[in-house]
CSV table of C-alpha atoms in Angstrom, one decimal:
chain,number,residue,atom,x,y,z
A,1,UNK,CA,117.5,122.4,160.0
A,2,UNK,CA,113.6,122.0,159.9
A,3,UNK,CA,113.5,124.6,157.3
A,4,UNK,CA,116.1,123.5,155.4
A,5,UNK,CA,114.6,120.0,155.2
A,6,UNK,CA,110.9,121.6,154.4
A,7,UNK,CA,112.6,124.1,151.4
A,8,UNK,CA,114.4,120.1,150.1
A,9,UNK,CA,110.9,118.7,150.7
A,10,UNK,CA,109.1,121.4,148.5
A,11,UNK,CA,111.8,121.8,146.1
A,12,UNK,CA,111.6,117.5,145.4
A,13,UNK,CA,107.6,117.6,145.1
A,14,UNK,CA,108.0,120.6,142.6
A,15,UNK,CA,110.5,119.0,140.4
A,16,UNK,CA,108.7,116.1,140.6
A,17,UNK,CA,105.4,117.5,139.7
A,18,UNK,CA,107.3,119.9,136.8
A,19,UNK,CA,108.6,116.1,135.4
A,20,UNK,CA,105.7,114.7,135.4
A,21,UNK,CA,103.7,117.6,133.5
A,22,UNK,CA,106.7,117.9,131.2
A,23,UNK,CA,106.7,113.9,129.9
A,24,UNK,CA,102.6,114.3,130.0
A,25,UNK,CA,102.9,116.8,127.2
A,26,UNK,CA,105.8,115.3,125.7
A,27,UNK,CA,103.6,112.2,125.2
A,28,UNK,CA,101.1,113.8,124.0
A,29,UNK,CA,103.0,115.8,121.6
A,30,UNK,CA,104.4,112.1,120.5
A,31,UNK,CA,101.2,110.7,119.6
A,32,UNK,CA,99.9,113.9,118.1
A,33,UNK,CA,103.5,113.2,115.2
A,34,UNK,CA,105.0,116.2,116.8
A,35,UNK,CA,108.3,114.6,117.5
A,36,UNK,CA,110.8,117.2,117.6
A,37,UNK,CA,108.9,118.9,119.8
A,38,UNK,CA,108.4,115.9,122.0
A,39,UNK,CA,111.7,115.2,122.1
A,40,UNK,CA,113.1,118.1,123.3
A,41,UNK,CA,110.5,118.1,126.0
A,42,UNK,CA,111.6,114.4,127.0
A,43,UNK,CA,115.4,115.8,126.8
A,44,UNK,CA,114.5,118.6,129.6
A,45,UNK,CA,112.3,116.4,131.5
A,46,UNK,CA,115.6,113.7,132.1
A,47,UNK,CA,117.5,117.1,133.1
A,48,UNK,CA,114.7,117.6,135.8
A,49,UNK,CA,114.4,114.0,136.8
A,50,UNK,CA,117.4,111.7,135.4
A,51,UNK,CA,115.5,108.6,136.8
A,52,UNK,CA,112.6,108.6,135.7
A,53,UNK,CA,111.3,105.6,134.0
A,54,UNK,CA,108.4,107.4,131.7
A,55,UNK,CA,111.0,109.8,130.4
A,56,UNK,CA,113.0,107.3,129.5
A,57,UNK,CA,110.3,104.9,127.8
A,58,UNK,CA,109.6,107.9,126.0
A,59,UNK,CA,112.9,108.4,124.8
A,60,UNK,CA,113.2,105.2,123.9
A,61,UNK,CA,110.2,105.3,121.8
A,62,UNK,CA,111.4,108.6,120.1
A,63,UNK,CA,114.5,107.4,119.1
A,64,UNK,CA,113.0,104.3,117.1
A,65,UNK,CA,110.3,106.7,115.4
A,66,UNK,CA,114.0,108.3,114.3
A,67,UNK,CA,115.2,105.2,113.4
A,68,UNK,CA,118.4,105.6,116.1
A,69,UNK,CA,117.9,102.0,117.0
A,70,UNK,CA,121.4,102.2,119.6
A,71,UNK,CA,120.0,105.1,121.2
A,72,UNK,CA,116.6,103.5,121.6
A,73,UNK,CA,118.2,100.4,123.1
A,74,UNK,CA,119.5,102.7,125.3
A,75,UNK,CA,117.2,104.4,126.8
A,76,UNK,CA,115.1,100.6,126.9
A,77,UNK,CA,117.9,99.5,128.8
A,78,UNK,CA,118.2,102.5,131.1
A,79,UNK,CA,114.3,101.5,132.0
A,80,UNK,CA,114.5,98.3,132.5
A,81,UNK,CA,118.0,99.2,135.1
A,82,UNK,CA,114.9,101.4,137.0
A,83,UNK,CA,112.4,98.7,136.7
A,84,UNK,CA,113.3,95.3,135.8
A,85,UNK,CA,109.7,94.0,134.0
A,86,UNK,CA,108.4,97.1,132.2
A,87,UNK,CA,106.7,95.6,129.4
A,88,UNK,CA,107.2,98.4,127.2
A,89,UNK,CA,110.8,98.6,127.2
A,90,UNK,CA,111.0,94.7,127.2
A,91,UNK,CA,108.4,94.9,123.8
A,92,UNK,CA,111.1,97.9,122.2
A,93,UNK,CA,114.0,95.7,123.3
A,94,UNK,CA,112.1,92.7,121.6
A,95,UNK,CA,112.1,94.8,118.3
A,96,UNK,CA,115.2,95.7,117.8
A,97,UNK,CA,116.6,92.1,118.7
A,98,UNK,CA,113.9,90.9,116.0
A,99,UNK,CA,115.5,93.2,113.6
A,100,UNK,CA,118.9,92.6,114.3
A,101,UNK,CA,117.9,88.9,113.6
A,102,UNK,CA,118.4,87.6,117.0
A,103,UNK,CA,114.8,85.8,117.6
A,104,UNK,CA,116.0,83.7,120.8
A,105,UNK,CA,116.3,87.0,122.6
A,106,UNK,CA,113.1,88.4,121.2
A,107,UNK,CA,111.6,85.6,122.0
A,108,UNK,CA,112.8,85.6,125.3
A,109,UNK,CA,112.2,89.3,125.9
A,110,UNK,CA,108.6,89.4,124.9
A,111,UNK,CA,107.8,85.9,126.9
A,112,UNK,CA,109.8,88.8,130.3
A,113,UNK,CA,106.6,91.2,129.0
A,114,UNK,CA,103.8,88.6,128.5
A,115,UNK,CA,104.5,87.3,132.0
A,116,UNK,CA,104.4,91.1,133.5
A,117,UNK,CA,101.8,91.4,131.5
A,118,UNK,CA,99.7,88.5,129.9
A,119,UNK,CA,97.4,90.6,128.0
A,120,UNK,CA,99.3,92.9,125.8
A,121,UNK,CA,98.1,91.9,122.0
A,122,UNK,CA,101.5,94.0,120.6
A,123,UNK,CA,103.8,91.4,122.5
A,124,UNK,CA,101.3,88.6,121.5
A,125,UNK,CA,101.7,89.3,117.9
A,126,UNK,CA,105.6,89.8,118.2
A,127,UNK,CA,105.8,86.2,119.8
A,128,UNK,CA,103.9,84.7,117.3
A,129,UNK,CA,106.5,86.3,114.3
A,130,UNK,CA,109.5,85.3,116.6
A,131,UNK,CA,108.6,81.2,117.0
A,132,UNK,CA,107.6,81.3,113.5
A,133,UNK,CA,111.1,82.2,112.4
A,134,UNK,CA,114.5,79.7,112.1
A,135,UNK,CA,116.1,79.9,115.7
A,136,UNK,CA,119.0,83.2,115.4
A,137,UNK,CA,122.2,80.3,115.1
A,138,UNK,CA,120.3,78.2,112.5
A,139,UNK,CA,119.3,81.6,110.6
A,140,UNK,CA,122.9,82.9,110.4
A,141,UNK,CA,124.1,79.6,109.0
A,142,UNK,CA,124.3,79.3,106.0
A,143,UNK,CA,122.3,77.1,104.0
A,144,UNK,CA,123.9,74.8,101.0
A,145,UNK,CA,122.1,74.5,97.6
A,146,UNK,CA,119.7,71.6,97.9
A,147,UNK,CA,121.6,68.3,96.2
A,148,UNK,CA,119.2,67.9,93.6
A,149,UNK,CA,119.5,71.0,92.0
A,150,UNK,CA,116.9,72.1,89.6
A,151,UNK,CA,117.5,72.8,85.6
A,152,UNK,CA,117.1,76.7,84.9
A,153,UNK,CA,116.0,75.4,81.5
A,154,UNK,CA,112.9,73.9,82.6
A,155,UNK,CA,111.9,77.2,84.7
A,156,UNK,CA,111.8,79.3,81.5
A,157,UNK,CA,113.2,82.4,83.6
A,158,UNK,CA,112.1,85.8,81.8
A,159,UNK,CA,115.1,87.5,80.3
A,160,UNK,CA,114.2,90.7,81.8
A,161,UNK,CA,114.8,89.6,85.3
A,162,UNK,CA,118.0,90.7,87.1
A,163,UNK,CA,117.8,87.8,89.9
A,164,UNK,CA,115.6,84.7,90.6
A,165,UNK,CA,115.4,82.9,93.9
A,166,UNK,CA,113.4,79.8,95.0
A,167,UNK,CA,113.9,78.6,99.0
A,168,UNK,CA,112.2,76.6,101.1
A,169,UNK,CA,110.0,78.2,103.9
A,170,UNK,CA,112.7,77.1,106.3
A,171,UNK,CA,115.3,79.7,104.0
A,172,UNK,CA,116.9,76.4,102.4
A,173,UNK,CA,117.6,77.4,99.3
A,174,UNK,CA,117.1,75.9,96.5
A,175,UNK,CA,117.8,77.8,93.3
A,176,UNK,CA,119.8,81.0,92.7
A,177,UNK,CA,120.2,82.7,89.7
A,178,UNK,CA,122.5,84.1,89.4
A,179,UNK,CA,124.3,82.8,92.9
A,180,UNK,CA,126.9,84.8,94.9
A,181,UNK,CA,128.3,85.2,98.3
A,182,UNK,CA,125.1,86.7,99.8
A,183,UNK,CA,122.5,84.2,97.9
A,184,UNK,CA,121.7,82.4,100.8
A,185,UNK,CA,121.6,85.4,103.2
A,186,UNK,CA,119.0,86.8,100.6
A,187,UNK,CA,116.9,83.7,100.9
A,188,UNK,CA,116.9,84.2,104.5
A,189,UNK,CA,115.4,87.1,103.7
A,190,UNK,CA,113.2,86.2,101.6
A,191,UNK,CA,111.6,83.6,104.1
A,192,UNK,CA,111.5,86.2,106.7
A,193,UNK,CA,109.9,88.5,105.0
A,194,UNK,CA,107.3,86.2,103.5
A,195,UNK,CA,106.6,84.9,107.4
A,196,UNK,CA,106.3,88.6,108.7
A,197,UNK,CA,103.7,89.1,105.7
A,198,UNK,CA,101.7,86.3,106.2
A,199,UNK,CA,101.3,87.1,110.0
A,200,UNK,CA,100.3,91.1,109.0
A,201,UNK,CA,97.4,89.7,106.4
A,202,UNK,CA,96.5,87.3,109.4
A,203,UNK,CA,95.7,89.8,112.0
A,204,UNK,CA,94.4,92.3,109.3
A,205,UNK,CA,91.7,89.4,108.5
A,206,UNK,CA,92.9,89.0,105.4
A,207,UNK,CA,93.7,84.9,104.9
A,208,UNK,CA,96.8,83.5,107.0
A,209,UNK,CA,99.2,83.4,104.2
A,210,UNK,CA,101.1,85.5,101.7
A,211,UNK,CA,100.4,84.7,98.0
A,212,UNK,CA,102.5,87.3,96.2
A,213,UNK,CA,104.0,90.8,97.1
A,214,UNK,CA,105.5,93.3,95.4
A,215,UNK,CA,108.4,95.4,96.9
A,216,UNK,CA,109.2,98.9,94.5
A,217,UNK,CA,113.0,99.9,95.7
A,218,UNK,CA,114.9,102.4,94.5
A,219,UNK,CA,116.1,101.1,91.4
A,220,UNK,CA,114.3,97.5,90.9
A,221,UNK,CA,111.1,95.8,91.6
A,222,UNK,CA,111.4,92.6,93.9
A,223,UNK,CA,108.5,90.3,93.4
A,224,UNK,CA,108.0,87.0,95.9
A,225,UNK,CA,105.2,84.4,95.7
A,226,UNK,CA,105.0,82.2,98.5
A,227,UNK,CA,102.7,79.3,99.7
A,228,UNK,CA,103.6,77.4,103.4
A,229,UNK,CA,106.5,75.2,101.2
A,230,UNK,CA,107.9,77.7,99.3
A,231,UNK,CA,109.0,81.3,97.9
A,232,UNK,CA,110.2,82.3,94.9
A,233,UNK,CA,112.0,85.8,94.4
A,234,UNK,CA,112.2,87.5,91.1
A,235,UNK,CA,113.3,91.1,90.2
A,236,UNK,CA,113.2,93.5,87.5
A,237,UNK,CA,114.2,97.1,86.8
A,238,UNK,CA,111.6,99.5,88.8
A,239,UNK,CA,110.1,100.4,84.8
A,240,UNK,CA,109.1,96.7,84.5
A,241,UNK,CA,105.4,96.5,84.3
A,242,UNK,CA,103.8,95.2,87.5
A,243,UNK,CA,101.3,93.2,85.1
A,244,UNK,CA,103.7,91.5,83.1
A,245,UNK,CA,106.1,91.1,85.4
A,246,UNK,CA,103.3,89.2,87.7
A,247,UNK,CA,102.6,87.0,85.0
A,248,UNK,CA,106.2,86.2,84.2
A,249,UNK,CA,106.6,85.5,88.5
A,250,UNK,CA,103.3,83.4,88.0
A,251,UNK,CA,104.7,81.0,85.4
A,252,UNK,CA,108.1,80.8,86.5
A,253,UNK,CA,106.3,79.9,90.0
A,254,UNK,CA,103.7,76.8,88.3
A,255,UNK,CA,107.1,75.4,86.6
A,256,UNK,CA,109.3,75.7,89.9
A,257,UNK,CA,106.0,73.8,91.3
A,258,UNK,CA,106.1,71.3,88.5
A,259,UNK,CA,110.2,70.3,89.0
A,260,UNK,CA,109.8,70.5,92.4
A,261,UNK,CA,106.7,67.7,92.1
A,262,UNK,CA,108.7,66.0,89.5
A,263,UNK,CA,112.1,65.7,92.1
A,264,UNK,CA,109.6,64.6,95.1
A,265,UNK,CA,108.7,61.5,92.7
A,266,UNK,CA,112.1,60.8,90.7
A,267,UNK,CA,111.1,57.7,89.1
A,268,UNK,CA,108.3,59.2,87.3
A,269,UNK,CA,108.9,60.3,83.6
A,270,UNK,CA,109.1,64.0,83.8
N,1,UNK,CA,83.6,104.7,99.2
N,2,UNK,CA,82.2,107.5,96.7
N,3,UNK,CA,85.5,109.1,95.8
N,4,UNK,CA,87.9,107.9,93.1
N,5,UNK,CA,91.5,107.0,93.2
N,6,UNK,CA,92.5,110.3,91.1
N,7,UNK,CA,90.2,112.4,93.4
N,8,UNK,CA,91.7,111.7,97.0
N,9,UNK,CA,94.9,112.0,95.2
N,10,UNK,CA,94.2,115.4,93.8
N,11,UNK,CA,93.4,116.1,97.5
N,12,UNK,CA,96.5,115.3,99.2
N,13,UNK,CA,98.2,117.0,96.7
N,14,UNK,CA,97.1,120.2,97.3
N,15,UNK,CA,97.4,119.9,100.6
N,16,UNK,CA,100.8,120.1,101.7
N,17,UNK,CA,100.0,120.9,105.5
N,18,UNK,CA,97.9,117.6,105.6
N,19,UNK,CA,101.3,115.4,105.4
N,20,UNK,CA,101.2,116.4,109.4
N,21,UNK,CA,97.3,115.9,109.9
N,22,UNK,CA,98.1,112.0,110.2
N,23,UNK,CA,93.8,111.2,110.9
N,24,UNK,CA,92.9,113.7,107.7
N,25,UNK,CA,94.9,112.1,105.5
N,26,UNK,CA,94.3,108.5,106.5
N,27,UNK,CA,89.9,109.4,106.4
N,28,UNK,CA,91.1,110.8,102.2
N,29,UNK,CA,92.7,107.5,101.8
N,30,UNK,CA,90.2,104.6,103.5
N,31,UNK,CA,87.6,106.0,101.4
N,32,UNK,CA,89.1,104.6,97.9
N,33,UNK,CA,86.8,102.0,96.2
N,34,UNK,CA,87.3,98.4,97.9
N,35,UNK,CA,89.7,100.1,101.0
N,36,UNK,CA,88.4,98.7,104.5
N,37,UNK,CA,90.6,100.3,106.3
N,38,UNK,CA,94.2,101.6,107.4
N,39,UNK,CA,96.6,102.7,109.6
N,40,UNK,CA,99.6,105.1,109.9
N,41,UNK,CA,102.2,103.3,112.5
N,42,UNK,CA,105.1,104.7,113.6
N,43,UNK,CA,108.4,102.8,112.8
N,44,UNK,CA,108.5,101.8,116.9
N,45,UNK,CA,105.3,100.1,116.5
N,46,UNK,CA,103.1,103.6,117.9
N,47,UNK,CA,99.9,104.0,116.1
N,48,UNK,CA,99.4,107.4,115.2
N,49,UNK,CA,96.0,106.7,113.1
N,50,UNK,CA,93.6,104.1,112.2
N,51,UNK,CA,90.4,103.4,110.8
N,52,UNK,CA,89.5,99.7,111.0
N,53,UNK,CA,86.8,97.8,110.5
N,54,UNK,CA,85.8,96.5,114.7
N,55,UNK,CA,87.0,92.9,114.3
N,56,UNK,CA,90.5,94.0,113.6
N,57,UNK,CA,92.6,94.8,116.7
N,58,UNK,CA,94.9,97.8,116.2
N,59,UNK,CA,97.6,97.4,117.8
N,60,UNK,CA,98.7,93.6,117.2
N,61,UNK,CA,98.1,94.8,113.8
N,62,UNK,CA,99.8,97.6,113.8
N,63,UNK,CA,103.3,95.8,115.9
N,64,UNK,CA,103.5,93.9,112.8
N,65,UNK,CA,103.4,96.3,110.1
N,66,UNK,CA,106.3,98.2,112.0
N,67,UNK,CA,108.1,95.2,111.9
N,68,UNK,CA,107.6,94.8,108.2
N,69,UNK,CA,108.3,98.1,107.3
N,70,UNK,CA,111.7,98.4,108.9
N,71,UNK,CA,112.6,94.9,107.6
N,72,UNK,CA,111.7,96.6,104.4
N,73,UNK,CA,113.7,99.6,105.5
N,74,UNK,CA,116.8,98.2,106.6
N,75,UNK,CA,117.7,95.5,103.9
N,76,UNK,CA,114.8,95.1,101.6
N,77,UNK,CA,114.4,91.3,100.2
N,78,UNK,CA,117.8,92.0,98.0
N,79,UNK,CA,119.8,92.9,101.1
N,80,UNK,CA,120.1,96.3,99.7
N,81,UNK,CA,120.0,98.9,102.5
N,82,UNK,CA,117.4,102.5,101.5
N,83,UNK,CA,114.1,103.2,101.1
N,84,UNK,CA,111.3,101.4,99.6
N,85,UNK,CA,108.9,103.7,98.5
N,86,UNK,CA,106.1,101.2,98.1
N,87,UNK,CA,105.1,97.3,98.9
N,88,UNK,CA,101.8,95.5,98.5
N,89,UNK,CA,101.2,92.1,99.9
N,90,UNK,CA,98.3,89.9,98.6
N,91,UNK,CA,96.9,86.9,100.2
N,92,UNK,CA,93.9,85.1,98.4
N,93,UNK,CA,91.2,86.9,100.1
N,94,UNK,CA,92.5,90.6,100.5
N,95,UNK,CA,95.5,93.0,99.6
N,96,UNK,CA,98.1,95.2,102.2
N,97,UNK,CA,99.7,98.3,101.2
N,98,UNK,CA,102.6,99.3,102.9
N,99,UNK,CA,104.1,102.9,102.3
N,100,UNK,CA,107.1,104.4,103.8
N,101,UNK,CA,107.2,107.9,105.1
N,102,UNK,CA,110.1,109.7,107.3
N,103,UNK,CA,107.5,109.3,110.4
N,104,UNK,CA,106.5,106.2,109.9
N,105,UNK,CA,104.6,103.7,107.6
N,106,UNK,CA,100.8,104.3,106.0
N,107,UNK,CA,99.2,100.7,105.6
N,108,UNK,CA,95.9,99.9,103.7
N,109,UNK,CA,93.8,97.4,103.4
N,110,UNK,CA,91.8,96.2,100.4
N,111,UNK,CA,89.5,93.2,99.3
N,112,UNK,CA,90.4,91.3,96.2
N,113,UNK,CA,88.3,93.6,93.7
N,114,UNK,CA,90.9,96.4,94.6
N,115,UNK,CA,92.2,98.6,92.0
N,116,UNK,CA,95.7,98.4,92.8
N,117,UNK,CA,96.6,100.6,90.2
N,118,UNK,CA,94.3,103.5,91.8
N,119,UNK,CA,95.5,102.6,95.5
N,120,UNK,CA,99.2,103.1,94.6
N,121,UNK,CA,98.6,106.0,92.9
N,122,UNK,CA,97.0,107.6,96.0
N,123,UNK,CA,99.3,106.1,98.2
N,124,UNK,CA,101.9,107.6,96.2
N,125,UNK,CA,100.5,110.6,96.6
N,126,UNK,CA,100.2,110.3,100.6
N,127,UNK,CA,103.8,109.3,100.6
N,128,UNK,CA,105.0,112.2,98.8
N,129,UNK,CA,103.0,114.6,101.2
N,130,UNK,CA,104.3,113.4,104.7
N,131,UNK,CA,107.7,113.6,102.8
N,132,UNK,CA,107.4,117.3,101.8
N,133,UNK,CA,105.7,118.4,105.1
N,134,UNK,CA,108.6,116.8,106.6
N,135,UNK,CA,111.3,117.9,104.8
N,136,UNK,CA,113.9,120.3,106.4
């Protein structure tokens, strides 16, 4: 009996220790890029020691650097069931309800990691993108065409552009050319990603708000200019030249400006 | 700062193998005329690389870019789910670029005087790297 307990004893420690060597490397393989390798170590280590919270974190982490955003909830999930207030799986779990769209519950999840753990600057700058965006309800709404619509006439839209936008900062939009069943989900968009770049160029020192971007996709060229008010969307075919097509986005973005000023004060003669 | 655009992109060119040297390729890159600095970020937020200038914090920095990127990734500003190859955001002072690779995103940072032509070139180049040394 004695020895039997004593071989269980020795047999636990050694697993443990093998686990614990086994998600070292696995992490360290992880931050050196050498994912495949660290996740099959990860995968072995959970075979070792099913419960363990760092091989889980791990595979968490893993599976979002594979983009397997359900299997990375997962494996969040299956840490926080171990340990209710890990701040990393609470942060991962924040991400992917950010991306899903659901702020309320990223902002709810990182405010569960900042109160484990007040200084984590990751968590910090994921709150600060979460309140800035519309609450989850509010950003699945859809938003109506503002009443006062504004003439396509007096925006002069280049003829080479396959869409044009213009929202308010709160994803209201306000002009859609052309306008279908997805227009104001593309505004919200828009906003979003307009919000999400401003707060980058703020912590990379660079100003706190977006002026302009330019997005190359597969096929077309998305262009936004933004101030705190405002973004406008335009996009052209991906052989478009950025020059030109930044001076088109420019002008079309000082005449949505100009009706915008000229609706704010009706009774003035445009 | 004494290389040119075309030179760091001749570089990671030729070298295939360096699309897995994450810190090699990032030093070729941060040393194009006007870059002050970069990072390569892993699409869960992980930073793999960076070379910042000390007042900028990493890894705040570096939880946001993530979160761009796969914004970018996932819908794009047109709602149209695939890749985006390549994004740049300016702000009156300075200029991100944001590149997507299969392991993660490459982001640089500029001041106004930039060259964005040169930068994207290079970055093009960078992209195109981690994608071959991670293909198959």
């Amino acid at each position: 009996m004695i020895l039997a307990r004593m071989w269980h004893t020795v047999r636990g420690e050694r697993r443990f220790r093998t686990s614990v060597q086994v998600f070292r490397r696995a992490k360290r393989f992880r931050d050196e890029g050498r994912f495949e390798e660290a996740a099959a170590l990860v995968a072995s280590g959970l075979l070792l020691d099913p419960d363990n919270v760092v091989g889980h974190l791990l595979a968490g982490s893993l599976h979002a650097m594979l983009r397997e955003m359900g299997k990375a909830r997962t494996s969040f999930e299956r840490v926080l069931a171990l340990e209710p207030t890990h701040p990393r799986a609470l942060l991962g779990l924040a991400r992917i309800a950010l991306e899903e769209g659901d702020t309320g519950a990223c902002t709810d999840l990182v405010t569960r990691a900042l109160a484990r753990y007040p200084d984590f600057p990751e968590a910090k700058a994921v709150l600060d993108v979460a309140r800035s965006l519309p609450a989850s309800a509010a950003a699945k709404r859809p938003r109506s065409l503002e009443q006062s619509a504004i003439r396509a006439d007096r925006l002069r839209l280049p003829a080479e552009s396959r869409e044009t936008l213009l929202a308010r900062a709160d994803a209201t939009l306000i002009f859609a050319q052309p306008r279908g069943l997805r227009t104001e989900e593309v505004a919200a968009r828009a906003t979003k990603l307009a919000r999400i770049a401003s707060a980058m160029l703020a912590r990379a020192g660079l100003g706190d708000s977006l002026n302009h971007a330019v997005i190359e996709g597969a096929a077309e060229t998305t262009y936004l200019r933004a101030d705190g008010e405002t973004v406008l969307m335009l996009s052209f075919s991906g052989d478009a030249k950025v020059a030109t097509a930044l001076a088109h986005l420019e002008r079309v973005w000082v005449n949505c400006r100009s009706e915008l000023a000229r609706q704010a004060a009706p009774n003035r003669v445009a | 700062m004494a290389q040119t655009g075309n030179t760091v992109s001749s570089t990671i060119d030729a070298r295939p193998a360096l699309g897995r040297d994450f810190r090699s390729l990032l030093g070729a890159l941060v040393t194009l005329d006007h870059i002050t600095g970069g990072l390569i970020v892993a699409p869960d937020g992980l930073l793999i690389a960076a070379q910042l200038p000390g007042e900028i914090a990493p890894e705040p920095l570096s939880a946001l870019a993530a979160i761009l990127g796969r914004e970018l990734e996932l819908r794009g500003p047109r709602l149209r789910r695939g890749t985006f190859p390549m994004a740049q955001f300016a702000s009156g002072t300075g200029i991100a670029f944001l590149g997507s690779t299969p392991v993660g995103y490459i982001v640089l940072l500029g001041d106004a005087r930039a060259d964005r032509d040169t930068i994207r070139s290079a970055l093009r180049a960078a992209v195109g790297t981690v994608h071959r040394a991670w293909a198959g």
